[in-house]
XYZ file of C-alpha atoms in Angstrom:
591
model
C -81.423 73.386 20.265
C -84.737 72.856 18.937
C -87.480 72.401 21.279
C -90.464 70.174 19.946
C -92.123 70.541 23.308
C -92.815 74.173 23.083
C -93.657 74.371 19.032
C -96.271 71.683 19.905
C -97.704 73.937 22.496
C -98.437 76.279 18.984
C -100.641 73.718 17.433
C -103.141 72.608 20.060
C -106.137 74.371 21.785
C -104.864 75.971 24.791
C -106.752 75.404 27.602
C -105.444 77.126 30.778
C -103.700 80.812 30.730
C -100.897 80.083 33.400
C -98.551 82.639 35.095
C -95.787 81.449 33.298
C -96.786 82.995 29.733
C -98.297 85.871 31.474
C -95.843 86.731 33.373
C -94.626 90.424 31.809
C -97.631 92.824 31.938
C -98.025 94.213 28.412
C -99.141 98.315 27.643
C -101.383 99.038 24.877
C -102.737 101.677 23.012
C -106.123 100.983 24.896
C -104.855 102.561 27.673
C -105.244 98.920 29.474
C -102.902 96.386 31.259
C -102.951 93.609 33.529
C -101.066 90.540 34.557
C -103.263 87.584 34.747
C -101.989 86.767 38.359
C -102.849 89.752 39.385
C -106.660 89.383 38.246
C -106.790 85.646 39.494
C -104.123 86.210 42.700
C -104.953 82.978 44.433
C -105.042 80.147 41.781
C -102.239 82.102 39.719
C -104.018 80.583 36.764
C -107.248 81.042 34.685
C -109.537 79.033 32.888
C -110.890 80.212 29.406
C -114.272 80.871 30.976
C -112.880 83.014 33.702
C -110.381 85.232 31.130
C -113.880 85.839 29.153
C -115.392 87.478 31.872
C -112.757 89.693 32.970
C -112.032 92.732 31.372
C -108.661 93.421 32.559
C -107.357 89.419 31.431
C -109.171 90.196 28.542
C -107.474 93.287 27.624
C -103.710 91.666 28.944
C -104.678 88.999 26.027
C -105.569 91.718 23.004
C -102.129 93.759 24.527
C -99.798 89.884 24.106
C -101.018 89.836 20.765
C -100.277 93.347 19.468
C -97.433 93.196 21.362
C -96.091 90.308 19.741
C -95.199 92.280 16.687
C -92.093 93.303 18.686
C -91.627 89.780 21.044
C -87.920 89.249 21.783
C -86.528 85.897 21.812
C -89.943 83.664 21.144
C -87.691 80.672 20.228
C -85.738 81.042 23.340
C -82.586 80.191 21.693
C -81.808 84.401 21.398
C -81.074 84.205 17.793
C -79.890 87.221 16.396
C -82.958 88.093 14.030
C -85.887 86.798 17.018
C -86.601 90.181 17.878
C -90.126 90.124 16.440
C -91.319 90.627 13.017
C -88.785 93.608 12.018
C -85.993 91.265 13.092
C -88.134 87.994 10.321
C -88.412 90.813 7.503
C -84.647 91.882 7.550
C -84.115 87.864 7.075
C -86.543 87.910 4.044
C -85.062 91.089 2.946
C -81.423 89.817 2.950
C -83.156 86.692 0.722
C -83.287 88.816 -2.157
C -80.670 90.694 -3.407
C -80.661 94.634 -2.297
C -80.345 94.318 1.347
C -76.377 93.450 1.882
C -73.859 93.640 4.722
C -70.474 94.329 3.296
C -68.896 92.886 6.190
C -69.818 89.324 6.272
C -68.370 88.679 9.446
C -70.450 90.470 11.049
C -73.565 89.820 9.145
C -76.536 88.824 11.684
C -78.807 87.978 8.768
C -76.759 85.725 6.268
C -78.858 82.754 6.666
C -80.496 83.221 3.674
C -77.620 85.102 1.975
C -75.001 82.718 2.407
C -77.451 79.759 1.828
C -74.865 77.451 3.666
C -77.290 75.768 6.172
C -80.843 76.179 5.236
C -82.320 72.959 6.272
C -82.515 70.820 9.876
C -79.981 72.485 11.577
C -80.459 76.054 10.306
C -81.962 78.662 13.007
C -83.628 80.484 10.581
C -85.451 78.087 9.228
C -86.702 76.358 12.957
C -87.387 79.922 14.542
C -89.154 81.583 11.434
C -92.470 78.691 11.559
C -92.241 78.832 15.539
C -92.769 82.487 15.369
C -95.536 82.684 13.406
C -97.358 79.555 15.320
C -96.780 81.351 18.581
C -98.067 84.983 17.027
C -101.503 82.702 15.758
C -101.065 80.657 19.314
C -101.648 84.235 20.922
C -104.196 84.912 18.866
C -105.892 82.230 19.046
C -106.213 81.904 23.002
C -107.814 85.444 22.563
C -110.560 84.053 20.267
C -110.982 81.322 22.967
C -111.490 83.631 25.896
C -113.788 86.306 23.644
C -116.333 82.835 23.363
C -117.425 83.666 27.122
C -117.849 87.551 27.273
C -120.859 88.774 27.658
C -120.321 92.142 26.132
C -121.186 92.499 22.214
C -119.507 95.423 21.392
C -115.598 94.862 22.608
C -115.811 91.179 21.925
C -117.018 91.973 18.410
C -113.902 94.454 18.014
C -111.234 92.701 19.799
C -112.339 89.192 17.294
C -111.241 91.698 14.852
C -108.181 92.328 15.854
C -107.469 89.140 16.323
C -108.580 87.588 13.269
C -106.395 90.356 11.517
C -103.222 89.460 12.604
C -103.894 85.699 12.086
C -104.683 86.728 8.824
C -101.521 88.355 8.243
C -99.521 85.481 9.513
C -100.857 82.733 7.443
C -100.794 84.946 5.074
C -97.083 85.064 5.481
C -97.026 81.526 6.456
C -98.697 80.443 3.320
C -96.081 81.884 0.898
C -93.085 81.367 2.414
C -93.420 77.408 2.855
C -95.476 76.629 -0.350
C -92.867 74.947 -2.171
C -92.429 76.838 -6.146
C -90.414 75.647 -8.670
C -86.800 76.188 -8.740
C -85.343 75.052 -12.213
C -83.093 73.280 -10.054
C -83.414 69.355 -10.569
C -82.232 67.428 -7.687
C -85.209 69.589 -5.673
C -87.914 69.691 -8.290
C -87.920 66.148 -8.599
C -87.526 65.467 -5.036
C -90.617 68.021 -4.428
C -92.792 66.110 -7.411
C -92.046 62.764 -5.721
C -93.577 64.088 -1.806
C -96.157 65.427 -3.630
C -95.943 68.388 -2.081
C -97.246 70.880 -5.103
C -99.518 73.496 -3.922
C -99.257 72.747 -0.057
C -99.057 75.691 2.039
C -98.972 74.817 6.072
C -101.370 73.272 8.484
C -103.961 75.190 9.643
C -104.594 75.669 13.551
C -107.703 77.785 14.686
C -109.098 78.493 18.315
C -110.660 75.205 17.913
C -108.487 72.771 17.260
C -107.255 70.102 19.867
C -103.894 68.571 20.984
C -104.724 64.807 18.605
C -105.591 67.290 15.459
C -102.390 69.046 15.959
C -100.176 65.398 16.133
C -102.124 64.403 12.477
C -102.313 68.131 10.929
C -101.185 67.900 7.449
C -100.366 70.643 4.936
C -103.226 72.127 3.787
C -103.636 73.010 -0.481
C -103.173 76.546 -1.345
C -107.319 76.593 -2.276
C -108.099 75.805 1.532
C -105.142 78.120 2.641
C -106.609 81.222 0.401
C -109.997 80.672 1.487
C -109.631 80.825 4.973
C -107.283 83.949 5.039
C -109.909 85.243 2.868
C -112.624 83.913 5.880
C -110.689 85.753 8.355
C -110.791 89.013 6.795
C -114.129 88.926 5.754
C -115.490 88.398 9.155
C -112.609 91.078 10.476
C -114.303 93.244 8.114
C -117.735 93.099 9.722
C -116.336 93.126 13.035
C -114.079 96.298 12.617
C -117.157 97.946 10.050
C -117.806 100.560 13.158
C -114.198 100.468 14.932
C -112.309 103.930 15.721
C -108.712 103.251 16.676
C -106.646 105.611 18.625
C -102.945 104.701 17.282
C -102.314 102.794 14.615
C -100.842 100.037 16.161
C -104.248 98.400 16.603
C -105.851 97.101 12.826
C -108.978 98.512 11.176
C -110.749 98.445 8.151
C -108.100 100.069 6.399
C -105.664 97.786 7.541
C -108.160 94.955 6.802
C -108.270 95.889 3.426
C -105.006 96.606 2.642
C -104.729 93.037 3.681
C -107.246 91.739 1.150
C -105.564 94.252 -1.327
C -102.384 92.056 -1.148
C -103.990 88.846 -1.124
C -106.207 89.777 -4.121
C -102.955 90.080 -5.864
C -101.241 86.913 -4.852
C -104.225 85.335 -6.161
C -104.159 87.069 -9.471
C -100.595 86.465 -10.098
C -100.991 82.923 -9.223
C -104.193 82.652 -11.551
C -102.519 84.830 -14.176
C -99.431 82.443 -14.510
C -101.239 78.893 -13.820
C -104.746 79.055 -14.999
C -104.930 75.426 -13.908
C -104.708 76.525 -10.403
C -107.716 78.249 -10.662
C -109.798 75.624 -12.018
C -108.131 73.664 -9.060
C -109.753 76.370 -6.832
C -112.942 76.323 -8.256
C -113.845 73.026 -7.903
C -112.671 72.592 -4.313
C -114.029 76.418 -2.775
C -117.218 78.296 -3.154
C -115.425 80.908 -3.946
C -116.257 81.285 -7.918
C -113.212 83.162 -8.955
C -113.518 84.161 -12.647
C -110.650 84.780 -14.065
C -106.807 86.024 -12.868
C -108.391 89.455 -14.268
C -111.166 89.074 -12.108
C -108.320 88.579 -9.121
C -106.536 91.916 -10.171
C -109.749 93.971 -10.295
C -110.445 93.012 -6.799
C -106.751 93.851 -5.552
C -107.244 97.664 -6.982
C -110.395 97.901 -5.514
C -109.116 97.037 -2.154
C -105.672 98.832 -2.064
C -107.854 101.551 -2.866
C -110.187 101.450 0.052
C -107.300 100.823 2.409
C -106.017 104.285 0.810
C -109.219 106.300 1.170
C -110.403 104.563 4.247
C -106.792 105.482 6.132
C -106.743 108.819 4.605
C -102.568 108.304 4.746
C -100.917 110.007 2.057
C -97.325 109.505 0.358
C -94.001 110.798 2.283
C -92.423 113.467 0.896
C -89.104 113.962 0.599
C -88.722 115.799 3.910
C -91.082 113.502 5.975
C -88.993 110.559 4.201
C -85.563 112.130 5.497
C -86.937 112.819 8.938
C -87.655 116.500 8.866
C -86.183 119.728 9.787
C -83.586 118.100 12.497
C -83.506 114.119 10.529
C -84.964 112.702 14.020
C -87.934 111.590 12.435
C -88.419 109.247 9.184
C -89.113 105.162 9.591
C -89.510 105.415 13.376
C -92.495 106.975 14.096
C -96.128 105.234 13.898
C -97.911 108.624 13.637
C -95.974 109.790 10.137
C -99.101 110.518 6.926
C -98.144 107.648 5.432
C -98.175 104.668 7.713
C -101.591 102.575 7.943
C -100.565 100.346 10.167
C -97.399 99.812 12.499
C -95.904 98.565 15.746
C -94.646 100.470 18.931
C -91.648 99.179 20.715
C -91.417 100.552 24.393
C -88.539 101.554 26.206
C -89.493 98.733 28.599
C -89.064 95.900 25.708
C -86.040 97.469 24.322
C -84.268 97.015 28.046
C -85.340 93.452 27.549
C -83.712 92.712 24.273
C -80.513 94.206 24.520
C -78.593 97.093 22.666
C -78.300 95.736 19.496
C -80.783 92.689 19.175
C -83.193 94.861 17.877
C -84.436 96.565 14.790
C -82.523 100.150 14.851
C -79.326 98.359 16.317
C -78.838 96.319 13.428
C -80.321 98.991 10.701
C -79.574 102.206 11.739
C -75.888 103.739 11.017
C -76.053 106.641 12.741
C -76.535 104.846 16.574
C -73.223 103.509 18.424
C -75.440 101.218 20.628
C -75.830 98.644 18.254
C -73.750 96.596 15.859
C -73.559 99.041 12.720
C -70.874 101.369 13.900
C -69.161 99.363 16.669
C -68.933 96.323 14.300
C -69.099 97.680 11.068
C -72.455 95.775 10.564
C -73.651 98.723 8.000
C -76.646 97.628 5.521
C -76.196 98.274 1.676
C -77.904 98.543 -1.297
C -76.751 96.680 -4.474
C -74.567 98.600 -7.004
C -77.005 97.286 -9.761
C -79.995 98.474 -7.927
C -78.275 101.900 -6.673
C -76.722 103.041 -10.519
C -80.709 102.191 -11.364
C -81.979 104.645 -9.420
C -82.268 108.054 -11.682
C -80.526 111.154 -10.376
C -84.175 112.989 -10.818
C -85.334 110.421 -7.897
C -84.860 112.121 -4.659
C -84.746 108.562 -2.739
C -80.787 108.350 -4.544
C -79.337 110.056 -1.501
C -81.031 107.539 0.739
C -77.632 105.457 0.135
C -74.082 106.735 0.089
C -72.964 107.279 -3.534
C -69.372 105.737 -3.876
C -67.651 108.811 -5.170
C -69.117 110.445 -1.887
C -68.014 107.493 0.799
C -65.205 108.969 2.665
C -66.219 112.465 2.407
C -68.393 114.965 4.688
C -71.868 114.561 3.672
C -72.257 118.326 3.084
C -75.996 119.535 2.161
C -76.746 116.314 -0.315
C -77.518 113.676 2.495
C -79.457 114.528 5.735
C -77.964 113.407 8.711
C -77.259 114.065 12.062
C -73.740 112.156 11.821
C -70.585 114.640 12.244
C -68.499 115.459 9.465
C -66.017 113.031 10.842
C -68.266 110.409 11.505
C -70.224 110.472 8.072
C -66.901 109.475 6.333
C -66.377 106.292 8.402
C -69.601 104.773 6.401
C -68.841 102.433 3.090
C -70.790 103.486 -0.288
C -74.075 102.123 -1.040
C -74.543 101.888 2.834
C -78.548 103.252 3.822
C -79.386 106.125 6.159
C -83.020 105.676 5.934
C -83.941 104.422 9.471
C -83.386 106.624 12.726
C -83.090 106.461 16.375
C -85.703 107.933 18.341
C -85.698 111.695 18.841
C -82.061 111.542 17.537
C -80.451 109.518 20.454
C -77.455 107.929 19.029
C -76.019 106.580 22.645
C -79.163 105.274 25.053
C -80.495 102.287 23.131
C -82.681 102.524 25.631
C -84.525 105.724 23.892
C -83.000 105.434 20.381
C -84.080 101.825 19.740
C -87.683 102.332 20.917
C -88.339 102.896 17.684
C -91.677 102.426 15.620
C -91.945 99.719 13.211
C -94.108 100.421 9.684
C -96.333 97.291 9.237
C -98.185 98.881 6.375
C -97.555 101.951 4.118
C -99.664 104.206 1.674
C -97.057 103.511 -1.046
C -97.640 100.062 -0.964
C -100.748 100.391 -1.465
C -100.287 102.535 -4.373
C -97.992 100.230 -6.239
C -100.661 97.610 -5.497
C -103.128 99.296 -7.421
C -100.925 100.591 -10.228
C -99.983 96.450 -10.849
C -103.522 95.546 -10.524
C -104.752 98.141 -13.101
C -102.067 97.352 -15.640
C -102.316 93.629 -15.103
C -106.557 93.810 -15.248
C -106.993 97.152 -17.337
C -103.835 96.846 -20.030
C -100.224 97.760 -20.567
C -101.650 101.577 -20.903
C -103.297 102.366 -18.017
C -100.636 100.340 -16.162
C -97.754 102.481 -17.050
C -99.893 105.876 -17.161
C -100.561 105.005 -13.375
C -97.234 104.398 -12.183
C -95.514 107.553 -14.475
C -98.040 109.119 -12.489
C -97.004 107.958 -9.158
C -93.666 108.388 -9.790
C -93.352 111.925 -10.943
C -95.783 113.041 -8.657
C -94.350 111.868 -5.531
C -90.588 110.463 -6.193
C -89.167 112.986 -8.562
C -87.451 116.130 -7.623
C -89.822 118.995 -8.855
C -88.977 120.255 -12.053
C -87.252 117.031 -13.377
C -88.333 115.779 -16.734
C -91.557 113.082 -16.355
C -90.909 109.817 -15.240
C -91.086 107.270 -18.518
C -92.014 103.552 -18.435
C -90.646 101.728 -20.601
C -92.217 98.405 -20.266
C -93.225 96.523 -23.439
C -95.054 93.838 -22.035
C -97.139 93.055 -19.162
C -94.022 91.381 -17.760
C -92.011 93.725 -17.664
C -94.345 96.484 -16.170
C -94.257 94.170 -13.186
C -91.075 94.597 -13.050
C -90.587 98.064 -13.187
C -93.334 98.082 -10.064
C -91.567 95.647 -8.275
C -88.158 98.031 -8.867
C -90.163 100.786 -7.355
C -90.740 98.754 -4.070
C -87.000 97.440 -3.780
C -86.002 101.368 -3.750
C -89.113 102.372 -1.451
C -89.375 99.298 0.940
C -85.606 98.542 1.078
C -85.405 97.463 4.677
C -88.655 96.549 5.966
C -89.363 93.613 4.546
C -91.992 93.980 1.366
C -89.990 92.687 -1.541
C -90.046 88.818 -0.798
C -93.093 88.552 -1.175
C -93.034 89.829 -4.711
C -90.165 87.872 -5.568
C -91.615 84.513 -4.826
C -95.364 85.944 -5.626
C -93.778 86.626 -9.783
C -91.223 84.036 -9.229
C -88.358 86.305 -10.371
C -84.801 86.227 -10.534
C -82.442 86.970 -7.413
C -78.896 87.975 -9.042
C -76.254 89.056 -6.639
C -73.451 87.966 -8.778
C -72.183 90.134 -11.658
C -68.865 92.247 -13.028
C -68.582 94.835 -10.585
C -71.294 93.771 -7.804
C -70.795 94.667 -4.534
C -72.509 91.206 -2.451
C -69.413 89.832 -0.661
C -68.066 86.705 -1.598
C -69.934 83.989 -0.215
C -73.401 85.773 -1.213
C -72.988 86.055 -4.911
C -75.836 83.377 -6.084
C -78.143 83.806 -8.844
C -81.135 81.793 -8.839
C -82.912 80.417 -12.338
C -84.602 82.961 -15.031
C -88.630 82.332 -14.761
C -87.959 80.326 -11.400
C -88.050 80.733 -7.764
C -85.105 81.469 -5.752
C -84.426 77.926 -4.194
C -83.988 79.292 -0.890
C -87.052 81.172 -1.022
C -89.275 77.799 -0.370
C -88.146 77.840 3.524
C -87.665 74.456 4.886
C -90.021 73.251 7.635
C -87.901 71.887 10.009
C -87.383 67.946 10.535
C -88.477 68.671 14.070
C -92.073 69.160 12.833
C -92.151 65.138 11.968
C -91.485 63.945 15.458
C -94.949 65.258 17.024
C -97.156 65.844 13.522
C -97.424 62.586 11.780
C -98.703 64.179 8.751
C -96.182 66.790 7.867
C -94.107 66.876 4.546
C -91.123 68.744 4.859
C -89.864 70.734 1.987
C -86.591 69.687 0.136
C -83.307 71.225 1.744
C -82.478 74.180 -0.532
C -78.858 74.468 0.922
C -76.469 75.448 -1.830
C -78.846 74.254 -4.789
C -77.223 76.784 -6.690
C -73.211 77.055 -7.280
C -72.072 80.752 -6.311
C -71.386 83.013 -9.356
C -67.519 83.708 -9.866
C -66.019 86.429 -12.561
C -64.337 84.847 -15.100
C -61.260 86.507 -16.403
């Protein structure tokens, strides 16, 4: 059941650091950690002022929010997708229309699949805000306790940090909630009559107080886009001189890779409603010129993250996990992450075998839910037949005429013979366990978890030139990407064959559904161009029961999450999105 009590604890200034939520002593790549209780023994609590001049409570509070990327069960209900932000992405990923379960029995992610109960009493939809709150919460008491230290250079860094992940989460917030147009009636009209166009969701910083938080309305997308945009300005200054150790921790890379994708939500915002950024204009110093202007910037900055993180492309051996497949998707040090998260053996214990990311993901582990339940994760058939023969990310998925069959030299893995033909067509090898163990969740789950990627940051770019340079040096950039890194060497060039500015965005968007299929990417680009989900069609394989197709030129109705009734009874000033539950009637094949 839904607890108000602890999501109001997310939206006020948190005063006192109490054993309680401190509890579990968190490692981090600092090389520091510390229990709180075991700093301040004899109250077995801390006031701000005390955690600010302690350098061990300090560093516990930098470790809880890092470490939050992976936090188990932060509802406390244990759904089956709380298991951190791998667990949120697989939900977003299952929203569009590439990431399927062919058994939907034993889907654990068919909230927004199924779109049977999206609104007051849907889990996904109460634990997905409460997440994100508690992940700013964290961050937030950080920024609190940072006020009192006395030394420059760590409270400088460790703001940045902070500020970074905030970012990232409103960020997330921001376009998830902000309620887009559906082509659906009954919840277009119902959205123009709350008045609830352009409203993102209420802001909470480091500063705000418990009677804010009751009367903390929705803020406009303007107000949302400039303070992301604060944050990440003054995380750039702070991390200008910071030298990580593991990329767990953000930098300036990471920070602009950020602004890289934010640049581009703008533009395609600007680019399809110019009145929004008139709107924006005249309410934010932030003198935006034009969409163009927007586009420019996004290049620019999915550049730097490029250059500045020096990570480079997989290849087609690093992408299928190297000479033995152990490697590949698990593993924070591989060329072309910029920014991941580490789960430990000690949070994996906590979690479970299978509520976690490689139990539900990877098919060649019998700890988790793929093989023992037949829980295996699919590409579509549309998507899959899309996918040239010259791209050497085909054999990522198993092609139907192989399912049933050993896997021979055509897919790596480190399944038998026997095993290999137990897995259904389409289904996705691309994660691994760690260092190959299929049994010990223990080891095989404690898997890294990519946050950012080099390729992402290439597609970025190639958008943001074609959408600010022209329809040219769009498609010469992404034939360029493609045939230099995704083709088989010796295949014939890669071709685009976009006519319109349209329609190069969605052959970039195509490249990300086959490169980020699984960790979480493609939503955003879904709801960011407002494109069209289609799971039903002659031949598809979604299951029955996950065959919708939202509106051409509209957003997928399920896509603006609903912000749970909950919310009303202790913020007086909330506006809860319409209840997207079955908006749309499921496809069925006429005869």
């Amino acid at each position: 059941m839904y607890n108000s009590d602890k999501f109001k604890y997310t939206i006020m200034k948190t005063k006192y650091i109490t054993r309680i939520i401190t509890a579990v002593c968190l490692s981090s790549t600092l090389g520091l950690a510390s229990c709180f209780e075991e700093v301040f023994p004899e109250s077995g609590s801390a006031s701000i002022d005390q955690i600010g001049k302690s350098d061990k409570a300090l560093d516990a509070m930098l470790n809880s929010v890092v470490a939050f990327i992976n936090k188990f069960n932060s509802y406390g209900g244990y759904a089956n997708h709380d298991f951190g932000y791998s667990g949120y992405n697989l939900l977003r990923d299952a929203a569009c229309e590439d990431f399927l379960c062919p058994n939907p029995r034993e889907d654990r992610f068919s909230a927004f699949g199924k779109c049977t109960s999206l609104g007051a009493s849907s889990s996904a939809a109460n634990t997905t805000a409460y997440y994100c709150y508690k992940f700013i919460n964290a961050a937030n008491n950080t920024l609190n306790a940072l006020k009192t230290t006395e030394e420059v250079e760590k409270k400088k860094h460790y703001e940045g940090i902070c500020l970074t992940y905030r970012a990232m989460m409103y960020m997330d917030l921001a376009r998830m909630y902000e309620y887009k147009k559906t082509g659906v009636a009954k919840l277009d009209n119902d959205a123009d009559k709350k008045g609830i166009k352009g409203l993102t969701m209420p802001i909470v910083t480091e500063n705000t107080e418990e009677a804010e938080g009751r009367n903390n309305p929705r803020v406009p997308f303007y107000e949302m886009y400039k303070f992301i945009l604060d944050d990440l300005a003054r995380a750039e200054e702070d991390l200008s001189d910071y030298n990580r150790t593991v990329k767990n921790m953000p930098n300036i890379a990471v920070v602009h890779g950020l602004m890289a994708r934010m640049w581009l939500e703008m533009g395609s915002r600007f680019e399809r409603y110019a009145e929004d950024l008139q709107t924006l204009n005249s309410n934010t110093d932030l003198n935006i010129a034009s969409a163009e202007a927007c586009f420019t910037k996004a290049a620019e900055y999915a550049r730097k993250a490029i250059s500045e993180s020096g990570a480079t492309p997989l290849t087609e051996k690093q992408w299928f996990g190297g000479d033995n497949y152990n490697d590949g998707f698990n593993n924070i040090s591989s060329t072309s992450w910029i920014w991941g998260g580490i789960l430990t053996s000690e949070q994996v214990g906590i979690s479970g075998q299978w509520i976690c990311f490689t139990g539900n993901v990877c098919p060649e582990q019998f700890f988790g839910v793929c093989n023992s339940y037949e829980a295996f994760k699919a590409i579509s058939k549309k998507l899959f037949d899309e996918i040239p023969d010259e791209d050497w990310r085909k054999t990522t998925w198993v092609a139907p005429e192989d399912a049933g069959k050993a896997p021979g030299e055509k897919y790596k893995t480190i399944l038998t013979d026997e095993e290999f033909k137990e897995i259904p067509q389409y289904t996705g090898i691309k994660f691994r366990c760690r260092n190959g163990e299929q049994y010990d969740f223990n080891v095989g789950a404690a898997v890294d978890y990519p946050l950012m990627r080099a390729e992402e940051m290439y597609l970025i770019e190639i958008e943001a030139i074609g959408m600010s340079q022209g329809l040219s040096a769009g498609k010469q950039a992404l034939e360029n990407f493609v045939t230099t890194y995704r083709y088989k060497p010796g295949s014939p060039r890669y071709v685009s064959t976009a006519t319109t500015l349209r329609e190069f965005q969605k052959e970039v968007v195509k490249q990300k559904r086959i490169e980020f299929w699984g960790e979480g990417i493609v939503f955003w680009d879904y709801k960011r161009l407002e494109l069209r989900v289609e799971r039903g069609y002659p031949g598809t394989n979604a299951p029955k029961g996950y065959r919708f197709n939202s509106n051409e030129g509209y957003c997928a109705p399920w896509m603006n999450i609903y912000i749970s009734t909950y919310e009303e009874l202790y913020n007086d000033a909330i506006i809860i999105n319409p209840d997207p539950t079955l908006a749309i009637a499921e496809w069925a094949e006429t005869e």
